[in-house]
mmCIF file of N, CA and C in Angstrom:
data_model
loop_
_atom_site.group_PDB
_atom_site.id
_atom_site.type_symbol
_atom_site.label_atom_id
_atom_site.label_comp_id
_atom_site.label_asym_id
_atom_site.label_seq_id
_atom_site.Cartn_x
_atom_site.Cartn_y
_atom_site.Cartn_z
ATOM 1 N N UNK A 322 -28.595 8.390 9.405
ATOM 2 C CA UNK A 322 -27.505 8.936 10.416
ATOM 3 C C UNK A 322 -27.033 10.652 9.266
ATOM 4 N N UNK A 323 -26.957 11.498 9.513
ATOM 5 C CA UNK A 323 -26.656 11.977 7.912
ATOM 6 C C UNK A 323 -24.688 12.405 7.933
ATOM 7 N N UNK A 324 -24.739 13.409 7.296
ATOM 8 C CA UNK A 324 -23.413 13.688 6.607
ATOM 9 C C UNK A 324 -22.461 14.087 7.529
ATOM 10 N N UNK A 325 -23.150 15.164 9.112
ATOM 11 C CA UNK A 325 -22.700 15.488 10.092
ATOM 12 C C UNK A 325 -22.199 14.736 10.762
ATOM 13 N N UNK A 326 -23.125 13.803 10.983
ATOM 14 C CA UNK A 326 -22.594 12.977 12.358
ATOM 15 C C UNK A 326 -21.726 11.986 11.723
ATOM 16 N N UNK A 327 -21.016 11.451 10.418
ATOM 17 C CA UNK A 327 -21.088 10.940 9.482
ATOM 18 C C UNK A 327 -19.123 12.043 9.520
ATOM 19 N N UNK A 328 -19.141 12.866 10.061
ATOM 20 C CA UNK A 328 -17.598 13.746 9.539
ATOM 21 C C UNK A 328 -17.186 13.704 11.637
ATOM 22 N N UNK A 329 -18.798 13.623 12.361
ATOM 23 C CA UNK A 329 -18.015 14.522 13.715
ATOM 24 C C UNK A 329 -17.421 12.684 14.298
ATOM 25 N N UNK A 330 -17.720 11.649 13.574
ATOM 26 C CA UNK A 330 -16.769 10.424 14.165
ATOM 27 C C UNK A 330 -15.396 10.219 13.320
ATOM 28 N N UNK A 331 -15.564 10.771 12.606
ATOM 29 C CA UNK A 331 -14.161 10.824 10.983
ATOM 30 C C UNK A 331 -13.449 11.417 11.629
ATOM 31 N N UNK A 332 -13.571 12.248 12.162
ATOM 32 C CA UNK A 332 -12.488 13.890 13.253
ATOM 33 C C UNK A 332 -12.077 12.956 14.978
ATOM 34 N N UNK A 333 -13.535 12.690 15.303
ATOM 35 C CA UNK A 333 -12.579 12.095 16.365
ATOM 36 C C UNK A 333 -12.103 11.340 15.796
ATOM 37 N N UNK A 334 -12.207 10.101 15.539
ATOM 38 C CA UNK A 334 -11.262 9.411 15.048
ATOM 39 C C UNK A 334 -9.681 9.455 15.244
ATOM 40 N N UNK A 335 -9.433 10.673 14.043
ATOM 41 C CA UNK A 335 -8.324 11.429 13.314
ATOM 42 C C UNK A 335 -7.678 11.968 14.870
ATOM 43 N N UNK A 336 -8.317 12.795 15.499
ATOM 44 C CA UNK A 336 -7.836 13.426 16.632
ATOM 45 C C UNK A 336 -7.662 11.785 17.636
ATOM 46 N N UNK A 337 -8.083 10.396 18.598
ATOM 47 C CA UNK A 337 -8.380 9.506 19.166
ATOM 48 C C UNK A 337 -6.690 8.789 18.828
ATOM 49 N N UNK A 338 -6.380 8.904 18.051
ATOM 50 C CA UNK A 338 -5.301 8.192 16.704
ATOM 51 C C UNK A 338 -4.151 9.826 16.409
ATOM 52 N N UNK A 339 -3.951 10.376 16.227
ATOM 53 C CA UNK A 339 -3.275 11.537 17.281
ATOM 54 C C UNK A 339 -3.229 11.641 18.026
ATOM 55 N N UNK A 340 -3.927 11.249 19.258
ATOM 56 C CA UNK A 340 -3.443 11.055 20.545
ATOM 57 C C UNK A 340 -2.313 10.437 20.959
ATOM 58 N N UNK A 341 -3.416 8.894 20.169
ATOM 59 C CA UNK A 341 -2.123 7.593 20.640
ATOM 60 C C UNK A 341 -1.018 7.685 19.628
ATOM 61 N N UNK A 342 -1.032 8.238 18.832
ATOM 62 C CA UNK A 342 0.803 7.941 18.284
ATOM 63 C C UNK A 342 1.727 9.320 19.071
ATOM 64 N N UNK A 343 0.421 10.477 19.071
ATOM 65 C CA UNK A 343 1.865 11.069 20.251
ATOM 66 C C UNK A 343 2.282 10.705 21.383
ATOM 67 N N UNK A 344 1.223 9.958 21.848
ATOM 68 C CA UNK A 344 2.332 8.642 23.584
ATOM 69 C C UNK A 344 3.102 7.843 22.333
ATOM 70 N N UNK A 345 3.262 7.343 21.017
ATOM 71 C CA UNK A 345 4.121 6.695 20.855
ATOM 72 C C UNK A 345 6.015 7.477 20.706
ATOM 73 N N UNK A 346 5.785 8.754 20.172
ATOM 74 C CA UNK A 346 6.330 9.503 20.010
ATOM 75 C C UNK A 346 6.808 10.029 21.781
ATOM 76 N N UNK A 347 5.926 10.487 22.040
ATOM 77 C CA UNK A 347 6.277 11.233 23.606
ATOM 78 C C UNK A 347 6.873 10.175 24.235
ATOM 79 N N UNK A 348 6.856 8.929 23.655
ATOM 80 C CA UNK A 348 7.412 7.845 25.038
ATOM 81 C C UNK A 348 8.967 6.905 24.437
ATOM 82 N N UNK A 349 8.961 7.667 22.721
ATOM 83 C CA UNK A 349 10.744 7.384 22.526
ATOM 84 C C UNK A 349 11.551 8.111 22.072
ATOM 85 N N UNK A 350 12.875 8.078 22.997
ATOM 86 C CA UNK A 350 13.554 9.001 23.336
ATOM 87 C C UNK A 350 14.055 9.266 22.327
ATOM 88 N N UNK A 351 14.205 8.997 21.200
ATOM 89 C CA UNK A 351 14.711 9.536 19.551
ATOM 90 C C UNK A 351 14.014 10.547 19.546
ATOM 91 N N UNK A 352 12.970 10.504 19.861
ATOM 92 C CA UNK A 352 12.295 12.770 19.481
ATOM 93 C C UNK A 352 11.876 13.368 20.488
ATOM 94 N N UNK A 353 11.444 14.209 20.230
ATOM 95 C CA UNK A 353 10.977 15.886 20.984
ATOM 96 C C UNK A 353 9.657 15.770 20.760
ATOM 97 N N UNK A 354 8.763 15.728 21.659
ATOM 98 C CA UNK A 354 7.525 15.809 20.736
ATOM 99 C C UNK A 354 7.266 17.380 20.761
ATOM 100 N N UNK A 355 6.204 18.297 19.906
ATOM 101 C CA UNK A 355 5.850 19.623 20.064
ATOM 102 C C UNK A 355 4.201 19.813 20.062
ATOM 103 N N UNK A 356 3.915 20.734 20.354
ATOM 104 C CA UNK A 356 2.307 20.940 20.180
ATOM 105 C C UNK A 356 1.771 19.847 20.762
ATOM 106 N N UNK A 357 1.978 19.668 21.754
ATOM 107 C CA UNK A 357 1.224 19.019 21.843
ATOM 108 C C UNK A 357 -0.029 18.947 23.043
ATOM 109 N N UNK A 358 -0.729 19.799 23.230
ATOM 110 C CA UNK A 358 -2.022 19.934 22.576
ATOM 111 C C UNK A 358 -2.473 20.333 21.492
ATOM 112 N N UNK A 359 -2.319 19.882 20.558
ATOM 113 C CA UNK A 359 -2.849 20.010 19.251
ATOM 114 C C UNK A 359 -3.776 18.461 18.652
ATOM 115 N N UNK A 360 -4.772 18.933 18.915
ATOM 116 C CA UNK A 360 -6.344 17.808 18.103
ATOM 117 C C UNK A 360 -5.671 17.010 17.335
ATOM 118 N N UNK A 361 -5.291 17.611 16.494
ATOM 119 C CA UNK A 361 -4.859 16.693 14.766
ATOM 120 C C UNK A 361 -3.626 16.049 14.394
ATOM 121 N N UNK A 362 -2.635 17.438 14.823
ATOM 122 C CA UNK A 362 -1.505 16.596 14.265
ATOM 123 C C UNK A 362 -0.021 16.507 16.417
ATOM 124 N N UNK A 363 0.826 15.783 14.578
ATOM 125 C CA UNK A 363 1.658 14.668 15.728
ATOM 126 C C UNK A 363 2.921 15.451 14.931
ATOM 127 N N UNK A 364 3.457 16.117 15.965
ATOM 128 C CA UNK A 364 5.039 17.328 15.789
ATOM 129 C C UNK A 364 5.614 16.474 17.201
ATOM 130 N N UNK A 365 6.967 16.225 15.897
ATOM 131 C CA UNK A 365 8.026 16.123 16.967
ATOM 132 C C UNK A 365 9.456 16.524 15.763
ATOM 133 N N UNK A 366 10.601 16.513 16.214
ATOM 134 C CA UNK A 366 11.598 16.189 15.659
ATOM 135 C C UNK A 366 12.834 15.490 16.143
ATOM 136 N N UNK A 367 13.761 15.423 15.528
ATOM 137 C CA UNK A 367 15.549 14.247 16.514
ATOM 138 C C UNK A 367 15.618 15.843 17.843
ATOM 139 N N UNK A 368 15.407 14.199 18.618
ATOM 140 C CA UNK A 368 15.551 14.971 20.410
ATOM 141 C C UNK A 368 17.260 14.945 20.047
ATOM 142 N N UNK A 369 18.971 14.826 18.924
ATOM 143 C CA UNK A 369 19.804 14.023 18.993
ATOM 144 C C UNK A 369 19.976 15.348 18.665
ATOM 145 N N UNK A 370 19.264 16.370 17.465
ATOM 146 C CA UNK A 370 19.436 16.959 16.496
ATOM 147 C C UNK A 370 18.833 17.976 15.477
ATOM 148 N N UNK A 371 18.497 19.146 16.871
ATOM 149 C CA UNK A 371 17.043 19.467 16.600
ATOM 150 C C UNK A 371 17.672 20.150 15.182
ATOM 151 N N UNK A 372 18.780 20.170 14.347
ATOM 152 C CA UNK A 372 18.834 21.100 13.319
ATOM 153 C C UNK A 372 18.659 20.467 11.864
ATOM 154 N N UNK A 373 18.467 19.287 12.603
ATOM 155 C CA UNK A 373 18.352 18.020 11.099
ATOM 156 C C UNK A 373 18.130 18.435 9.823
ATOM 157 N N UNK A 374 18.343 17.918 9.338
ATOM 158 C CA UNK A 374 18.179 18.029 7.441
ATOM 159 C C UNK A 374 17.098 17.536 6.969
ATOM 160 N N UNK A 375 15.521 18.296 7.418
ATOM 161 C CA UNK A 375 14.349 17.207 7.531
ATOM 162 C C UNK A 375 15.027 17.752 5.834
ATOM 163 N N UNK A 376 14.391 18.201 4.641
ATOM 164 C CA UNK A 376 14.928 18.027 3.661
ATOM 165 C C UNK A 376 15.347 16.829 2.428
ATOM 166 N N UNK A 377 16.121 17.157 3.554
ATOM 167 C CA UNK A 377 16.767 15.272 3.040
ATOM 168 C C UNK A 377 16.159 14.118 3.210
ATOM 169 N N UNK A 378 15.659 13.949 4.598
ATOM 170 C CA UNK A 378 15.820 12.989 5.979
ATOM 171 C C UNK A 378 13.928 12.623 4.179
ATOM 172 N N UNK A 379 13.024 13.814 4.106
ATOM 173 C CA UNK A 379 11.677 13.398 3.872
ATOM 174 C C UNK A 379 11.772 13.209 2.170
ATOM 175 N N UNK A 380 12.917 14.396 1.295
ATOM 176 C CA UNK A 380 13.138 13.641 -0.524
ATOM 177 C C UNK A 380 13.483 12.058 0.402
ATOM 178 N N UNK A 381 13.958 11.344 0.378
ATOM 179 C CA UNK A 381 14.771 10.287 0.729
ATOM 180 C C UNK A 381 14.108 9.826 1.408
ATOM 181 N N UNK A 382 12.914 9.325 1.789
ATOM 182 C CA UNK A 382 11.757 9.164 2.215
ATOM 183 C C UNK A 382 11.192 8.700 1.598
ATOM 184 N N UNK A 383 10.265 9.904 0.663
ATOM 185 C CA UNK A 383 9.231 9.744 -0.197
ATOM 186 C C UNK A 383 9.673 9.026 -1.309
ATOM 187 N N UNK A 384 10.629 8.410 -1.648
ATOM 188 C CA UNK A 384 11.815 7.307 -2.746
ATOM 189 C C UNK A 384 11.417 5.732 -2.277
ATOM 190 N N UNK A 385 10.537 6.069 -0.763
ATOM 191 C CA UNK A 385 10.434 4.179 0.135
ATOM 192 C C UNK A 385 8.847 4.634 0.214
ATOM 193 N N UNK A 386 7.615 5.968 -0.753
ATOM 194 C CA UNK A 386 6.901 5.681 -0.138
ATOM 195 C C UNK A 386 6.155 6.567 1.632
ATOM 196 N N UNK A 387 6.827 6.934 1.523
ATOM 197 C CA UNK A 387 6.853 7.110 2.461
ATOM 198 C C UNK A 387 7.042 8.814 3.104
ATOM 199 N N UNK A 388 5.356 9.212 3.027
ATOM 200 C CA UNK A 388 4.791 10.718 2.897
ATOM 201 C C UNK A 388 5.288 11.539 4.060
ATOM 202 N N UNK A 389 5.722 12.025 4.317
ATOM 203 C CA UNK A 389 5.925 13.238 5.053
ATOM 204 C C UNK A 389 5.742 14.777 5.093
ATOM 205 N N UNK A 390 5.928 15.345 6.150
ATOM 206 C CA UNK A 390 5.533 16.958 6.086
ATOM 207 C C UNK A 390 5.999 17.636 6.897
ATOM 208 N N UNK A 391 7.262 18.793 6.720
ATOM 209 C CA UNK A 391 8.405 19.241 7.932
ATOM 210 C C UNK A 391 8.198 20.839 7.441
ATOM 211 N N UNK A 392 8.319 21.696 8.272
ATOM 212 C CA UNK A 392 8.673 22.207 8.768
ATOM 213 C C UNK A 392 10.680 22.667 8.482
ATOM 214 N N UNK A 393 10.758 24.113 9.076
ATOM 215 C CA UNK A 393 11.864 24.703 9.205
ATOM 216 C C UNK A 393 12.092 23.491 10.214
ATOM 217 N N UNK A 394 11.935 22.718 11.556
ATOM 218 C CA UNK A 394 12.868 22.182 12.428
ATOM 219 C C UNK A 394 11.357 21.755 12.749
ATOM 220 N N UNK A 395 11.143 21.222 11.500
ATOM 221 C CA UNK A 395 10.501 19.710 12.997
ATOM 222 C C UNK A 395 9.328 18.817 11.845
ATOM 223 N N UNK A 396 8.974 17.977 11.693
ATOM 224 C CA UNK A 396 8.521 16.344 11.209
ATOM 225 C C UNK A 396 6.464 16.990 11.550
ATOM 226 N N UNK A 397 6.489 17.139 10.908
ATOM 227 C CA UNK A 397 4.523 16.925 11.299
ATOM 228 C C UNK A 397 3.278 15.854 10.116
ATOM 229 N N UNK A 398 2.587 14.966 10.962
ATOM 230 C CA UNK A 398 2.424 14.084 10.893
ATOM 231 C C UNK A 398 0.393 15.130 11.061
ATOM 232 N N UNK A 399 -0.983 14.163 10.375
ATOM 233 C CA UNK A 399 -2.200 14.188 10.501
ATOM 234 C C UNK A 399 -2.128 12.728 10.275
ATOM 235 N N UNK A 400 -2.234 12.046 10.596
ATOM 236 C CA UNK A 400 -2.815 10.399 10.803
ATOM 237 C C UNK A 400 -4.327 10.191 10.416
ATOM 238 N N UNK A 401 -4.515 10.309 9.042
ATOM 239 C CA UNK A 401 -5.877 11.070 8.568
ATOM 240 C C UNK A 401 -5.819 8.737 8.499
ATOM 241 N N UNK A 402 -5.191 8.069 7.303
ATOM 242 C CA UNK A 402 -5.151 7.273 7.840
ATOM 243 C C UNK A 402 -5.714 5.991 8.369
ATOM 244 N N UNK A 403 -6.798 4.843 8.561
ATOM 245 C CA UNK A 403 -7.486 4.154 9.296
ATOM 246 C C UNK A 403 -6.665 3.412 9.256
ATOM 247 N N UNK A 404 -6.116 3.048 8.241
ATOM 248 C CA UNK A 404 -5.064 1.539 8.344
ATOM 249 C C UNK A 404 -4.154 1.747 8.859
ATOM 250 N N UNK A 405 -3.514 2.635 9.369
ATOM 251 C CA UNK A 405 -2.229 2.671 9.781
ATOM 252 C C UNK A 405 -2.095 2.458 11.794
ATOM 253 N N UNK A 406 -1.448 1.452 11.459
ATOM 254 C CA UNK A 406 -1.487 0.691 12.817
ATOM 255 C C UNK A 406 -0.461 1.477 13.675
ATOM 256 N N UNK A 407 -0.507 0.836 15.159
ATOM 257 C CA UNK A 407 0.967 1.868 16.244
ATOM 258 C C UNK A 407 1.962 1.115 15.702
ATOM 259 N N UNK A 408 1.867 -0.059 15.080
ATOM 260 C CA UNK A 408 2.988 -0.837 14.732
ATOM 261 C C UNK A 408 3.622 -0.287 13.122
ATOM 262 N N UNK A 409 3.052 0.313 12.704
ATOM 263 C CA UNK A 409 3.063 1.075 11.002
ATOM 264 C C UNK A 409 3.991 2.147 11.670
ATOM 265 N N UNK A 410 3.278 2.397 12.790
ATOM 266 C CA UNK A 410 4.464 3.462 12.638
ATOM 267 C C UNK A 410 5.549 3.889 13.569
ATOM 268 N N UNK A 411 5.368 3.023 14.269
ATOM 269 C CA UNK A 411 6.647 2.556 14.394
ATOM 270 C C UNK A 411 8.125 2.162 13.864
ATOM 271 N N UNK A 412 7.532 1.548 13.250
ATOM 272 C CA UNK A 412 8.626 1.379 12.347
ATOM 273 C C UNK A 412 8.559 2.500 11.536
ATOM 274 N N UNK A 413 7.641 3.080 11.085
ATOM 275 C CA UNK A 413 7.524 4.695 10.086
ATOM 276 C C UNK A 413 8.566 5.375 10.931
ATOM 277 N N UNK A 414 8.854 5.725 12.207
ATOM 278 C CA UNK A 414 9.833 6.222 13.074
ATOM 279 C C UNK A 414 10.861 5.480 12.888
ATOM 280 N N UNK A 415 11.275 4.971 13.115
ATOM 281 C CA UNK A 415 12.482 3.538 12.723
ATOM 282 C C UNK A 415 12.740 4.301 11.315
ATOM 283 N N UNK A 416 12.517 4.338 10.686
ATOM 284 C CA UNK A 416 13.111 4.458 8.941
ATOM 285 C C UNK A 416 12.936 6.382 8.895
ATOM 286 N N UNK A 417 12.385 7.504 9.810
ATOM 287 C CA UNK A 417 12.585 9.113 9.843
ATOM 288 C C UNK A 417 14.251 8.397 10.432
ATOM 289 N N UNK A 418 14.378 7.543 11.673
ATOM 290 C CA UNK A 418 15.896 7.515 12.480
ATOM 291 C C UNK A 418 16.316 7.088 11.454
ATOM 292 N N UNK A 419 16.689 5.741 10.712
ATOM 293 C CA UNK A 419 18.054 5.325 9.900
ATOM 294 C C UNK A 419 18.142 6.801 8.863
ATOM 295 N N UNK A 420 17.252 7.016 8.484
ATOM 296 C CA UNK A 420 17.638 8.059 6.914
ATOM 297 C C UNK A 420 17.276 8.807 8.474
ATOM 298 N N UNK A 421 17.829 9.865 8.831
ATOM 299 C CA UNK A 421 18.252 10.820 10.107
ATOM 300 C C UNK A 421 19.794 10.354 9.909
ATOM 301 N N UNK A 422 20.118 9.142 10.786
ATOM 302 C CA UNK A 422 21.545 8.771 10.602
ATOM 303 C C UNK A 422 22.475 8.878 9.862
ATOM 304 N N UNK A 423 21.333 8.564 8.701
ATOM 305 C CA UNK A 423 22.392 8.203 7.746
ATOM 306 C C UNK A 423 22.850 9.993 6.301
ATOM 307 N N UNK A 424 21.917 10.725 6.347
ATOM 308 C CA UNK A 424 21.658 11.419 5.543
ATOM 309 C C UNK A 424 21.079 13.080 6.079
ATOM 310 N N UNK A 425 20.815 12.961 7.559
ATOM 311 C CA UNK A 425 19.748 14.115 7.626
ATOM 312 C C UNK A 425 20.565 15.090 9.315
ATOM 313 N N UNK A 426 22.037 14.251 9.734
ATOM 314 C CA UNK A 426 22.484 15.145 10.163
ATOM 315 C C UNK A 426 23.063 16.600 9.789
ATOM 316 N N UNK A 427 23.102 17.573 10.863
ATOM 317 C CA UNK A 427 23.009 18.691 10.409
ATOM 318 C C UNK A 427 25.190 19.336 10.488
ATOM 319 N N UNK A 428 25.157 19.835 10.229
ATOM 320 C CA UNK A 428 26.922 20.294 9.818
ATOM 321 C C UNK A 428 27.460 20.918 10.058
#
């Protein structure tokens, strides 16, 4: 097996995980899934408050070792860690929402 085959397999796993996790976000009424056709990124925002203070949410969660990337109005994840399970991902979504309820609501 050469390095190209290894990279193809790794990339395919990322695409597959992203697709599975997008489905979790899509089924969760707390989130609006954005850019569903992106192969590797999971982009979503809080359905109840599209202008949520993502900086406050992300800053707080970093203290809990939950590292997220955000843009102006949405959170963006790339599931590169093969140890991230569906249940772990759901727990992470729960923590994001709990933090939003305490710190992230727009004013």
